[in-house]
mmCIF file of C-alpha atoms in Angstrom:
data_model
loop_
_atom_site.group_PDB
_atom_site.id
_atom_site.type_symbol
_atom_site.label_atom_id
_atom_site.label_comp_id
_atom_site.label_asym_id
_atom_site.label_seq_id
_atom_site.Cartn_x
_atom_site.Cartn_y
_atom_site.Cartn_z
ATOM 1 C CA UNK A 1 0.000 0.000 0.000
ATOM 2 C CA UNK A 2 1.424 3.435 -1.387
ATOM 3 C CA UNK A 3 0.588 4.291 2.634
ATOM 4 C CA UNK A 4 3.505 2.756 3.767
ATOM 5 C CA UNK A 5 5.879 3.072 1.012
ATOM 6 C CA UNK A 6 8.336 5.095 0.019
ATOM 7 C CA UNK A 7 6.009 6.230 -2.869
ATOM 8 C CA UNK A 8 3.601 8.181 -0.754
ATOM 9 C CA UNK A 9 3.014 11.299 -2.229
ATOM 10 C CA UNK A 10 3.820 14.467 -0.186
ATOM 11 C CA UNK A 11 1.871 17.481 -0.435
ATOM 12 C CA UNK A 12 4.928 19.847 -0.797
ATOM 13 C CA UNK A 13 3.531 23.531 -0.076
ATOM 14 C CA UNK A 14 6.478 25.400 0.108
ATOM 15 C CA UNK A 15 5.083 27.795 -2.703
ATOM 16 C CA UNK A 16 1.979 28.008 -1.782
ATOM 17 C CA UNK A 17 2.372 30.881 0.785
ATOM 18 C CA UNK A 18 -0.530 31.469 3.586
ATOM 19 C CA UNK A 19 -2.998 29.538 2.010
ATOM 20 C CA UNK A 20 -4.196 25.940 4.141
ATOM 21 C CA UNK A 21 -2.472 22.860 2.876
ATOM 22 C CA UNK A 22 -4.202 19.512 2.103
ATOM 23 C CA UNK A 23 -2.997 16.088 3.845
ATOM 24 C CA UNK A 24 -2.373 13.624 1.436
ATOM 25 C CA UNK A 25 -3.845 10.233 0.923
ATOM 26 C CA UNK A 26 -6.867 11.530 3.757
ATOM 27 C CA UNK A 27 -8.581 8.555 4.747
ATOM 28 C CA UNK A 28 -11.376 7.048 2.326
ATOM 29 C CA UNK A 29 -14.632 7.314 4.827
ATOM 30 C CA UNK A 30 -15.685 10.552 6.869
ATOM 31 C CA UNK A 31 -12.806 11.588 9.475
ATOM 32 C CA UNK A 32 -14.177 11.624 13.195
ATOM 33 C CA UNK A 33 -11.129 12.424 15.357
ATOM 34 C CA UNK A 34 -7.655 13.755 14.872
ATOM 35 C CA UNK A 35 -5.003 14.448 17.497
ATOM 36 C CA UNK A 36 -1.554 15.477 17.242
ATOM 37 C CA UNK A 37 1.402 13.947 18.639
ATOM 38 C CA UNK A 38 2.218 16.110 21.837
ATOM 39 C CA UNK A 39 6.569 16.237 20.990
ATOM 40 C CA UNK A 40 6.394 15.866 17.526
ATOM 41 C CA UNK A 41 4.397 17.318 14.457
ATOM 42 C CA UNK A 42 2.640 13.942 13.935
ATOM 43 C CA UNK A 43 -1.090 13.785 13.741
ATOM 44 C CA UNK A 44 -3.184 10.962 13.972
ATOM 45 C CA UNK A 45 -6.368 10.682 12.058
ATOM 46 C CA UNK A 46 -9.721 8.471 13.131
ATOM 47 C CA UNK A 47 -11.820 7.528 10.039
ATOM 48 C CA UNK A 48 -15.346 5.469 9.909
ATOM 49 C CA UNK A 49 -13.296 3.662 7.358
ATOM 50 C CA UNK A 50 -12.214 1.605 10.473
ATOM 51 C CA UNK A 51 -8.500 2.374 10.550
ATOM 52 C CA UNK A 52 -6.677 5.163 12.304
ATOM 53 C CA UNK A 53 -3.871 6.749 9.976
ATOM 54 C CA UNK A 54 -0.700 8.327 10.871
ATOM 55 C CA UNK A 55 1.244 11.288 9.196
ATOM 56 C CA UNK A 56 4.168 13.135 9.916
ATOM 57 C CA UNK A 57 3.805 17.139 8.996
ATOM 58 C CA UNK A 58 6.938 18.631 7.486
ATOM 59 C CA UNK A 59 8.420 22.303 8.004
ATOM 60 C CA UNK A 60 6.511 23.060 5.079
ATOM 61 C CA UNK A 61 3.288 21.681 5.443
ATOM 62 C CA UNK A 62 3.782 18.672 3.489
ATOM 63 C CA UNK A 63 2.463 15.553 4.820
ATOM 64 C CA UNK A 64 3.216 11.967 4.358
ATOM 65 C CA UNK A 65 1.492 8.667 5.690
ATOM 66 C CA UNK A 66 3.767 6.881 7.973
ATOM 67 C CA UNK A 67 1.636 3.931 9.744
ATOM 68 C CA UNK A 68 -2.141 3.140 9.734
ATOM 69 C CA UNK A 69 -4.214 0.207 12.282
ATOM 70 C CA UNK A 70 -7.290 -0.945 12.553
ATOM 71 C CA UNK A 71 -10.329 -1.634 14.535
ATOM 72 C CA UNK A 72 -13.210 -4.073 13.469
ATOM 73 C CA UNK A 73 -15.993 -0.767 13.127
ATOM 74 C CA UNK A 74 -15.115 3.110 12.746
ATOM 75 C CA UNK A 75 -12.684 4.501 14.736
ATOM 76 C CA UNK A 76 -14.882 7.538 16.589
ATOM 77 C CA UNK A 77 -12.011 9.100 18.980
ATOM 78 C CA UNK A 78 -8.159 9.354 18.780
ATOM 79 C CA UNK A 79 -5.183 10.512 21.738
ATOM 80 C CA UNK A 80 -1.325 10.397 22.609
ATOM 81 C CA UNK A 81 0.544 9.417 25.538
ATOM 82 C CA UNK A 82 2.605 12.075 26.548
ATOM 83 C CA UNK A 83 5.562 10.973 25.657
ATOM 84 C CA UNK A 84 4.348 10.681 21.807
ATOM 85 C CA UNK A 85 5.567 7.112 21.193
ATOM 86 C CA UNK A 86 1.631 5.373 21.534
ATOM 87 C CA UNK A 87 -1.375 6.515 20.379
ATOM 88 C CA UNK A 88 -4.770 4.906 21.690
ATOM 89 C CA UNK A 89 -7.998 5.026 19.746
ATOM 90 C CA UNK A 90 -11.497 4.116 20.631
ATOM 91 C CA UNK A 91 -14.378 2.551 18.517
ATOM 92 C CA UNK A 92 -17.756 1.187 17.564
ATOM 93 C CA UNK A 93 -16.264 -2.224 18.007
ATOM 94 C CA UNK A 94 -16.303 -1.469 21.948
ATOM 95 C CA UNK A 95 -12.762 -1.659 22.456
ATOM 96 C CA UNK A 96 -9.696 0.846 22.607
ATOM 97 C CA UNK A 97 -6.813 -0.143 20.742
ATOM 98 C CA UNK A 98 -3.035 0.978 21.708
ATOM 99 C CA UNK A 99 -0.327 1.552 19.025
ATOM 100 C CA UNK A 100 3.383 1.284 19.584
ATOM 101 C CA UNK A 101 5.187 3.742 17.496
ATOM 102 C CA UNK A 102 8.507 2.243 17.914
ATOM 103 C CA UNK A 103 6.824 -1.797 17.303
ATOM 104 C CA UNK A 104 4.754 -0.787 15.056
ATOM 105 C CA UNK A 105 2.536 -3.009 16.903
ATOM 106 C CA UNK A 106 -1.572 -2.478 17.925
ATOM 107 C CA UNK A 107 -3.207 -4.116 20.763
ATOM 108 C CA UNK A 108 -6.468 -3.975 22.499
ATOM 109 C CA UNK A 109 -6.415 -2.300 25.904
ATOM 110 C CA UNK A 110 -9.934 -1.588 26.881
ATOM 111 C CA UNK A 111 -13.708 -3.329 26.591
ATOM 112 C CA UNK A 112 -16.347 -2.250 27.282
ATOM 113 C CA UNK A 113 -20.260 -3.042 26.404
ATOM 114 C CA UNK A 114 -21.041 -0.389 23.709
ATOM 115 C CA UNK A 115 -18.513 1.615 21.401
ATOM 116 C CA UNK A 116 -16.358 3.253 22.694
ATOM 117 C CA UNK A 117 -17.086 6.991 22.129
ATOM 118 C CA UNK A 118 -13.660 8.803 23.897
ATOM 119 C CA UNK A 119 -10.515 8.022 24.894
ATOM 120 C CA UNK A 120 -7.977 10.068 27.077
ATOM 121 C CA UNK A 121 -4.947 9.848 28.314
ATOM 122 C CA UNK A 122 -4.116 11.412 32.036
ATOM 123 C CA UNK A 123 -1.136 12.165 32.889
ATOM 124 C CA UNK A 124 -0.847 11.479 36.775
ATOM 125 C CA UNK A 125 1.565 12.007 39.825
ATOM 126 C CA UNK A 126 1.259 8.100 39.870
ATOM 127 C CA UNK A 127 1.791 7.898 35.868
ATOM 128 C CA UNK A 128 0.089 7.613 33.168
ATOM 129 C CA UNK A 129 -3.705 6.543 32.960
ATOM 130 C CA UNK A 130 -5.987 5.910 30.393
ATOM 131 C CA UNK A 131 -9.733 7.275 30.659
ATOM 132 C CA UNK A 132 -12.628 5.448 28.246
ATOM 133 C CA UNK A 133 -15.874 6.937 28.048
ATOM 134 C CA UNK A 134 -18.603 4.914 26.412
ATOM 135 C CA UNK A 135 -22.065 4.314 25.533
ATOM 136 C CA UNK A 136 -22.289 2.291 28.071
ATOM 137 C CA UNK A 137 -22.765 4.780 30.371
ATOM 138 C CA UNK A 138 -19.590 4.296 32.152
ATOM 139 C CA UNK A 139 -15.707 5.895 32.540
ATOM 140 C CA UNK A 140 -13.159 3.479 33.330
ATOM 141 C CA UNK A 141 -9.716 3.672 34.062
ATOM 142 C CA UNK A 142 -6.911 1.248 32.466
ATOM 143 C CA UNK A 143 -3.942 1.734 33.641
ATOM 144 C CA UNK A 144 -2.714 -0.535 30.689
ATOM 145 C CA UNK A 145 -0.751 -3.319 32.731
ATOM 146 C CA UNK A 146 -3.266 -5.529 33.704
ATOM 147 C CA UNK A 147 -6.721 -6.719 31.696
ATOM 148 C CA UNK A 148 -9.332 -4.943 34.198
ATOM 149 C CA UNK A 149 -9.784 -1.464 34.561
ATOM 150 C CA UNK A 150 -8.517 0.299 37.627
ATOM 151 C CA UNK A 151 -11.761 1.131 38.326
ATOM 152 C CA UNK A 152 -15.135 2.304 36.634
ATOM 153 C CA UNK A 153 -17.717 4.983 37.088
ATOM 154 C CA UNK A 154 -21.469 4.811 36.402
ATOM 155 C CA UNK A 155 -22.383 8.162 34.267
ATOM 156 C CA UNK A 156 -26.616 9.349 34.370
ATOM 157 C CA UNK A 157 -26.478 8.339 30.735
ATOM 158 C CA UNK A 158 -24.335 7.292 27.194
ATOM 159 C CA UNK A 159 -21.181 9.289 27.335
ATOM 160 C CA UNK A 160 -20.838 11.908 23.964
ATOM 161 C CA UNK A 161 -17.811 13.922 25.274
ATOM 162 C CA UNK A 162 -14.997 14.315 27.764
ATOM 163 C CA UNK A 163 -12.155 16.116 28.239
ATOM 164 C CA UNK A 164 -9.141 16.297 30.760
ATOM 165 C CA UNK A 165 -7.271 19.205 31.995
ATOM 166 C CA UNK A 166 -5.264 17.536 34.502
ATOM 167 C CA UNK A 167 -6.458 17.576 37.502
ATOM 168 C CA UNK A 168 -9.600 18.987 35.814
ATOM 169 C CA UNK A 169 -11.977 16.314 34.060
ATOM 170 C CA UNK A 170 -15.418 17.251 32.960
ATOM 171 C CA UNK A 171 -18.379 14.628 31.390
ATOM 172 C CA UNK A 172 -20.927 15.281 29.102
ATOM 173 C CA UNK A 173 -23.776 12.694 28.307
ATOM 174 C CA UNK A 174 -26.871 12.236 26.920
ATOM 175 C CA UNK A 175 -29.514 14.060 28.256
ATOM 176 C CA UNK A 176 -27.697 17.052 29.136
ATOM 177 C CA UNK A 177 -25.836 15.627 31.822
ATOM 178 C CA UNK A 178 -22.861 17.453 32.893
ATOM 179 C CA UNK A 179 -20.108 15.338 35.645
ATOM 180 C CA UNK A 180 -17.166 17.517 36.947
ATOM 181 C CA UNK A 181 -14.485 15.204 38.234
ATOM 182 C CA UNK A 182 -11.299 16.248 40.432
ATOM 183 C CA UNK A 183 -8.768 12.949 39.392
ATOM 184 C CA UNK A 184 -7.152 13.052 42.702
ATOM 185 C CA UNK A 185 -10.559 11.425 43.558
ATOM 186 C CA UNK A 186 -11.404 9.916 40.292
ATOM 187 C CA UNK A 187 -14.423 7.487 41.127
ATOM 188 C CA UNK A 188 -16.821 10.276 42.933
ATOM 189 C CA UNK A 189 -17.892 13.230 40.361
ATOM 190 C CA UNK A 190 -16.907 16.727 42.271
ATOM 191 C CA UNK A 191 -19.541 18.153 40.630
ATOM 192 C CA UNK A 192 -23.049 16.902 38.489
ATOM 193 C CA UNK A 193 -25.294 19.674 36.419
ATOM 194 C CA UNK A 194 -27.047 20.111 33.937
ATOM 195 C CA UNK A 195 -25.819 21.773 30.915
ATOM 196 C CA UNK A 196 -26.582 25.466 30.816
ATOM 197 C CA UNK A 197 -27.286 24.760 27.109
ATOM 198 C CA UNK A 198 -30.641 23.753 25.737
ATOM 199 C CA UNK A 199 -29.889 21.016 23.431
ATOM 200 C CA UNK A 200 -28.215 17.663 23.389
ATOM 201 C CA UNK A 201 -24.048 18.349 24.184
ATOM 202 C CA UNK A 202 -21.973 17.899 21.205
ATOM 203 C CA UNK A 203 -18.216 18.420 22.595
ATOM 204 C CA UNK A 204 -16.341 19.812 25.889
ATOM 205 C CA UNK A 205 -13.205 21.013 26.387
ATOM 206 C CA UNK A 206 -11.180 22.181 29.349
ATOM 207 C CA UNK A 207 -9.735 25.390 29.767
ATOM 208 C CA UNK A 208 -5.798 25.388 29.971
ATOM 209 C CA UNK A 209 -5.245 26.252 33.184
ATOM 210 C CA UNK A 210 -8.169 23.596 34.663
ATOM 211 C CA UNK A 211 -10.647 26.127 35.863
ATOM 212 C CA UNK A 212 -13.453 25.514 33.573
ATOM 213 C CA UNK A 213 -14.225 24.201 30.259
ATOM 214 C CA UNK A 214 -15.892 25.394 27.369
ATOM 215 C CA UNK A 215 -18.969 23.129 25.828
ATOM 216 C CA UNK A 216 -20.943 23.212 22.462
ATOM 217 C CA UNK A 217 -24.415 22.033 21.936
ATOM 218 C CA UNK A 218 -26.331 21.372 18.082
ATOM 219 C CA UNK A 219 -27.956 23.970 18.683
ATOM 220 C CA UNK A 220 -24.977 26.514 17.392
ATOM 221 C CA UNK A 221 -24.020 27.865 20.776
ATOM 222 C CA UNK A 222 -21.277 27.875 22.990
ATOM 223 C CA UNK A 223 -21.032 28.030 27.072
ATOM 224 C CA UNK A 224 -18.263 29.554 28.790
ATOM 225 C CA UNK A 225 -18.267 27.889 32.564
ATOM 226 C CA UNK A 226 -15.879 27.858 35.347
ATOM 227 C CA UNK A 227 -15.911 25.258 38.406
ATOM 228 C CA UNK A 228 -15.506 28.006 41.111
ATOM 229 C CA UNK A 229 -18.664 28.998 42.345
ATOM 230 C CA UNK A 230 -16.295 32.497 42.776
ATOM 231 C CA UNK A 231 -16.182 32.651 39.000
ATOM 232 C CA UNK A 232 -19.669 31.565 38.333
ATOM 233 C CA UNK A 233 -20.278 35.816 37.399
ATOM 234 C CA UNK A 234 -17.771 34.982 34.240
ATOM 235 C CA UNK A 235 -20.125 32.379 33.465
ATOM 236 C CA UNK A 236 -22.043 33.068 29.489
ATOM 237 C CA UNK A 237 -22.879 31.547 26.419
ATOM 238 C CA UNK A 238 -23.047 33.347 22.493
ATOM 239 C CA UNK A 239 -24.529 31.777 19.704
ATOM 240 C CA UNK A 240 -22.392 30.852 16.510
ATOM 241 C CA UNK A 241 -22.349 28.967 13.529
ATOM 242 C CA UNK A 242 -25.581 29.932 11.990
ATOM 243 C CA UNK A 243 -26.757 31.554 9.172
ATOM 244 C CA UNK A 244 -29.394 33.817 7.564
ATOM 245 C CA UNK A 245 -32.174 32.331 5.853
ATOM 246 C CA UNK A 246 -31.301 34.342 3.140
ATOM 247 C CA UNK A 247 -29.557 37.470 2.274
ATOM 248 C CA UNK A 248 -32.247 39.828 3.012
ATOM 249 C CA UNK A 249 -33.512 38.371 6.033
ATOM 250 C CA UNK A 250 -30.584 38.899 9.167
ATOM 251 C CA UNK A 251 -32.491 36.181 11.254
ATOM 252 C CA UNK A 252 -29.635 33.825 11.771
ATOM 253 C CA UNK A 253 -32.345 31.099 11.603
ATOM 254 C CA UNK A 254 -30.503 28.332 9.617
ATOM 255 C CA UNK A 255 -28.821 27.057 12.925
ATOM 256 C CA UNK A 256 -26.010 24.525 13.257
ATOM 257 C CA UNK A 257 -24.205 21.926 15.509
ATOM 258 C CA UNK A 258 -20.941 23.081 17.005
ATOM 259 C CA UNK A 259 -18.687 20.062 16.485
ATOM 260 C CA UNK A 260 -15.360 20.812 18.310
ATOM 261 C CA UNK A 261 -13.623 23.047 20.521
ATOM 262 C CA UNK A 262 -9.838 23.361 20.653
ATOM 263 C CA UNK A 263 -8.084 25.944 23.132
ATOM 264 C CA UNK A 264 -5.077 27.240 21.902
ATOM 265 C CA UNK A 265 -1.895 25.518 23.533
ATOM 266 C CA UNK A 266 -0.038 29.111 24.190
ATOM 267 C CA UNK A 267 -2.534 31.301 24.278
ATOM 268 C CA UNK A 268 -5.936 30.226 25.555
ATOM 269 C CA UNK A 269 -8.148 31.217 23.202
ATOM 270 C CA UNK A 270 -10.048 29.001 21.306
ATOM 271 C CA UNK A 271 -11.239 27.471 18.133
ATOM 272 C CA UNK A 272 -15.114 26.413 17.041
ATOM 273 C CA UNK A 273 -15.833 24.165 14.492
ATOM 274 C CA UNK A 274 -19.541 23.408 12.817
ATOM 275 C CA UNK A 275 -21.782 21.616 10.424
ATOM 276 C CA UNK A 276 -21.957 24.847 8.411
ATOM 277 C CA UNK A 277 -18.649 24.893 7.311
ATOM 278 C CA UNK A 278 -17.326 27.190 9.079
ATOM 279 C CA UNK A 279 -14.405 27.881 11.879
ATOM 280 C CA UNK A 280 -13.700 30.653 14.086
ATOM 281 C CA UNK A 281 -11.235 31.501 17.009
ATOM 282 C CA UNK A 282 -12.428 33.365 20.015
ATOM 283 C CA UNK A 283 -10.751 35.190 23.005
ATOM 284 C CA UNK A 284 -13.576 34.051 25.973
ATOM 285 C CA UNK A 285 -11.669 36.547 28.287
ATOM 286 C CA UNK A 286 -12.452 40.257 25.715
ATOM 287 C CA UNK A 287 -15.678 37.850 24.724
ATOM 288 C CA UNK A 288 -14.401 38.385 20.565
ATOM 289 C CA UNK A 289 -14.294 36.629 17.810
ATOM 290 C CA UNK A 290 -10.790 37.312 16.837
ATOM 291 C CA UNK A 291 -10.610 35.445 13.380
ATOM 292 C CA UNK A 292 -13.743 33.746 11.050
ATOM 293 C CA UNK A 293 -12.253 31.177 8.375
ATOM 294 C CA UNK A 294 -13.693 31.097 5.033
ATOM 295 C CA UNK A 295 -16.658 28.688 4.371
ATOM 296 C CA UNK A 296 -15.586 25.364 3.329
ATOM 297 C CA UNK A 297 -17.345 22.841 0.932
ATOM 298 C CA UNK A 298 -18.554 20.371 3.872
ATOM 299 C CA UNK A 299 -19.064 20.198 7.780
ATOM 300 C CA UNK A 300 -16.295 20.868 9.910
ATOM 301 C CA UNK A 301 -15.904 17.205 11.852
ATOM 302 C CA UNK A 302 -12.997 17.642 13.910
ATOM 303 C CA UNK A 303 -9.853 20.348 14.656
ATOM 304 C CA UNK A 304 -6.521 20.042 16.540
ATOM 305 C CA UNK A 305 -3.713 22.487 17.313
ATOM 306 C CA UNK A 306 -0.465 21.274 17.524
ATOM 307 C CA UNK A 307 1.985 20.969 20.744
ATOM 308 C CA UNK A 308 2.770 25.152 19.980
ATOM 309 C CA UNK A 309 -0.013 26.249 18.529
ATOM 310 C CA UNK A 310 1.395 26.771 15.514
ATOM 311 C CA UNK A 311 -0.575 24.281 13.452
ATOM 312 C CA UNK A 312 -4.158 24.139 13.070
ATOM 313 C CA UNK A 313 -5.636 21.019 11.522
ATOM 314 C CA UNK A 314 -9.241 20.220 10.540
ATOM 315 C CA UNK A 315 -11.239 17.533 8.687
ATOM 316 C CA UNK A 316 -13.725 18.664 5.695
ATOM 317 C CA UNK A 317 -16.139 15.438 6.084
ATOM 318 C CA UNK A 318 -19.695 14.237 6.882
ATOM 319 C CA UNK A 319 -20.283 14.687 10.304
ATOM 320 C CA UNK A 320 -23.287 12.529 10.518
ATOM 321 C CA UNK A 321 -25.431 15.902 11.866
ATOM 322 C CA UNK A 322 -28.069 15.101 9.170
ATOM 323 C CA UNK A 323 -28.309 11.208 9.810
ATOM 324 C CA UNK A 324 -27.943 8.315 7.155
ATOM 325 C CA UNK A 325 -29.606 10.138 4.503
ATOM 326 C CA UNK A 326 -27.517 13.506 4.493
ATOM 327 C CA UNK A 327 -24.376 10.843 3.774
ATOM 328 C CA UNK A 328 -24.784 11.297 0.127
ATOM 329 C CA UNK A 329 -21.964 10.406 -2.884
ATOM 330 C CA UNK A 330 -19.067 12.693 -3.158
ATOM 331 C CA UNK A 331 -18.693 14.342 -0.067
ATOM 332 C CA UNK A 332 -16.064 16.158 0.393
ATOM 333 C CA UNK A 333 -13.238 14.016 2.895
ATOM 334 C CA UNK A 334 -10.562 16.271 3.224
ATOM 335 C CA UNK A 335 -7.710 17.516 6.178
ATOM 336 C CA UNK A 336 -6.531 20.451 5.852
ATOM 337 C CA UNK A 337 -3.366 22.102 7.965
ATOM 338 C CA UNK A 338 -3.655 25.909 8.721
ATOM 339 C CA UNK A 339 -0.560 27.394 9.212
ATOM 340 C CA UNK A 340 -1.400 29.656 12.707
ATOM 341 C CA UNK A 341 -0.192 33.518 12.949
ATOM 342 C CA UNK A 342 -0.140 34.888 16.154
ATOM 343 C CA UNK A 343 -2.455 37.873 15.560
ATOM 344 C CA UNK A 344 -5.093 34.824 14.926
ATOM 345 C CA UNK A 345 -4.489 33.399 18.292
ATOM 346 C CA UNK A 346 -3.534 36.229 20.736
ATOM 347 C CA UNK A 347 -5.799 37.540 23.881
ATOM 348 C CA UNK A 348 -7.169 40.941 23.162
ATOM 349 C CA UNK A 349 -6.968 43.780 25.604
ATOM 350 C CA UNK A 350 -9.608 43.857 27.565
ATOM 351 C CA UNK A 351 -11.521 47.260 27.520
ATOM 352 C CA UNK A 352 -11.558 48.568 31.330
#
């Protein structure tokens, strides 16, 4: 397979200025996850085509396929260790797989009873722990030496999202169900709420610095929350990626799922992605959009920064928002690198 061999093509960009660069060989079936390698510039790619791909991103954007697994259904989330030698994916097949960069090597590490919707890896004064989150309505904790998890956690309902901002780990489930956990006491949720968002929880992601995470609904808006009950007066939400019915009518009414949240790995601000097409980066502390991306030809599925922020990758590729029938022949399947500027990613002054 040209995947592996010295033939793969490489999307050399060096002339192509500030303009977003195109992985090569992108996987065949809609991309759900990608994740880049926290030491390195390698990202790894989830696909529904069941396999999770490898590339490694050159100085100039170019990209080549280095290694590629499989699981027996589509891969639905992606992660590192943090040392950036094995990456761990989760899947419909109810299992999390580990890859060994160095061995080249995949083995299963997790089960559980329905797919496997995220995996994480936490980074512990004890080591390094692996965090599932499933449809099964459970967490559990593998701590990758022995078969059985380390232990497991009942959630209200099927787990959608989670992320981890160590010691920082928030939950969201079906439902609206919202668990804050503190992983020095991983088992016993610090927190439980409901989402401050109307409609069924499409991502989470923790703030930097652990005190409070940012979520997106499919409803196209976005809550800003912090743990602290002290900080609960920077608490808000804004709406985003919608659209006008049409271009007389500013009604904003053609409303969109917000797919993923990244925060920026320097900075802090942040990136939303949507079904429309569209990404934007926002400072939460001036509460502005600081840059809007062009529309592209498809949903937005997934994003990533790199480990500096000077990366940004996304996926152009069904993101199932419209069901089995919005699937349709040639949809666009696409990643795409964005080569970061600081002006996009830097904190406004706040006005006094």
């Amino acid at each position: 397979m040209a995947f592996f061999g010295a033939s793969s093509t490489s999307a050399n960009v060096s002339s192509t200025g500030d303009k977003d660069i195109e992985v090569a060989e992108p996987p065949v079936d809609d991309i759900s996850s990608l994740s880049f390698c926290p030491v390195a510039d390698f990202l790894a790619v989830g696909s529904w085509d069941n396999n999770v791909r490898i590339y490694e991103v050159g100085a100039n954007g170019q990209t080549q396929g280095k290694a590629m697994y499989g699981h027996q259904a589509p891969v639905l989330s992606v992660c590192w260790n943090k040392e950036g030698t094995k990456i761990i994916s989760g899947g419909g097949d109810n299992a999390a797989r580990l890859y060994d960069i160095q061995t080249g090597q995949s083995q299963q590490v997790a089960q559980h009873d329905a797919p496997v919707r995220v995996v994480k890896w936490l980074e512990t004064p004890q080591g390094g722990i692996l965090a599932t989150g499933s449809w099964d309505k459970t967490i559990k904790y593998w701590d990758m030496r022995t078969a059985n998890p380390v232990s497991t956690v009942q959630l209200p309902e099927r787990c959608y999202t989670l992320d981890v901002s160590y010691p920082l780990m928030v939950v969201g489930t079906a439902e609206r169900h919202v668990q804050i956990f503190n992983l020095t006491n991983p088992t016993t949720p610090y927190k439980t709420m409901m989402s401050p968002l109307k409609w069924q929880t499409r991502v989470i992601s923790c703030f930097p610095n652990g005190t409070g995470f940012a979520m997106g609904s499919v409803e196209g808006r976005v809550a800003i929350q912090y743990v602290d009950e002290k900080d609960s007066q920077n608490n808000f939400s804004f709406k985003c990626h919608r659209r006008d019915q049409s271009p007389t009518t500013k009604d904003q009414s053609l409303v969109f799922a917000v797919n993923d949240i990244n925060f920026h790995p320097v900075h802090g601000t942040f990136s939303t992605c949507g079904s429309d097409g569209t990404i934007n980066f926002w400072d939460k502390d001036s509460r502005t959009r600081l840059k809007t991306f062009d529309p592209c030809p498809g949903p937005i599925s997934s994003s990533a920064f790199n480990r500096n922020g000077t990366i940004f990758a996304y996926a152009i590729s069904y993101d199932w928002s419209k069901g089995h029938s919005g699937n349709t022949p040639g949809h666009p399947n696409k990643i795409m690198l964005h080569p970061v500027k600081d002006d996009e990613v830097k904190k406004r002054t706040q006005k006094r």
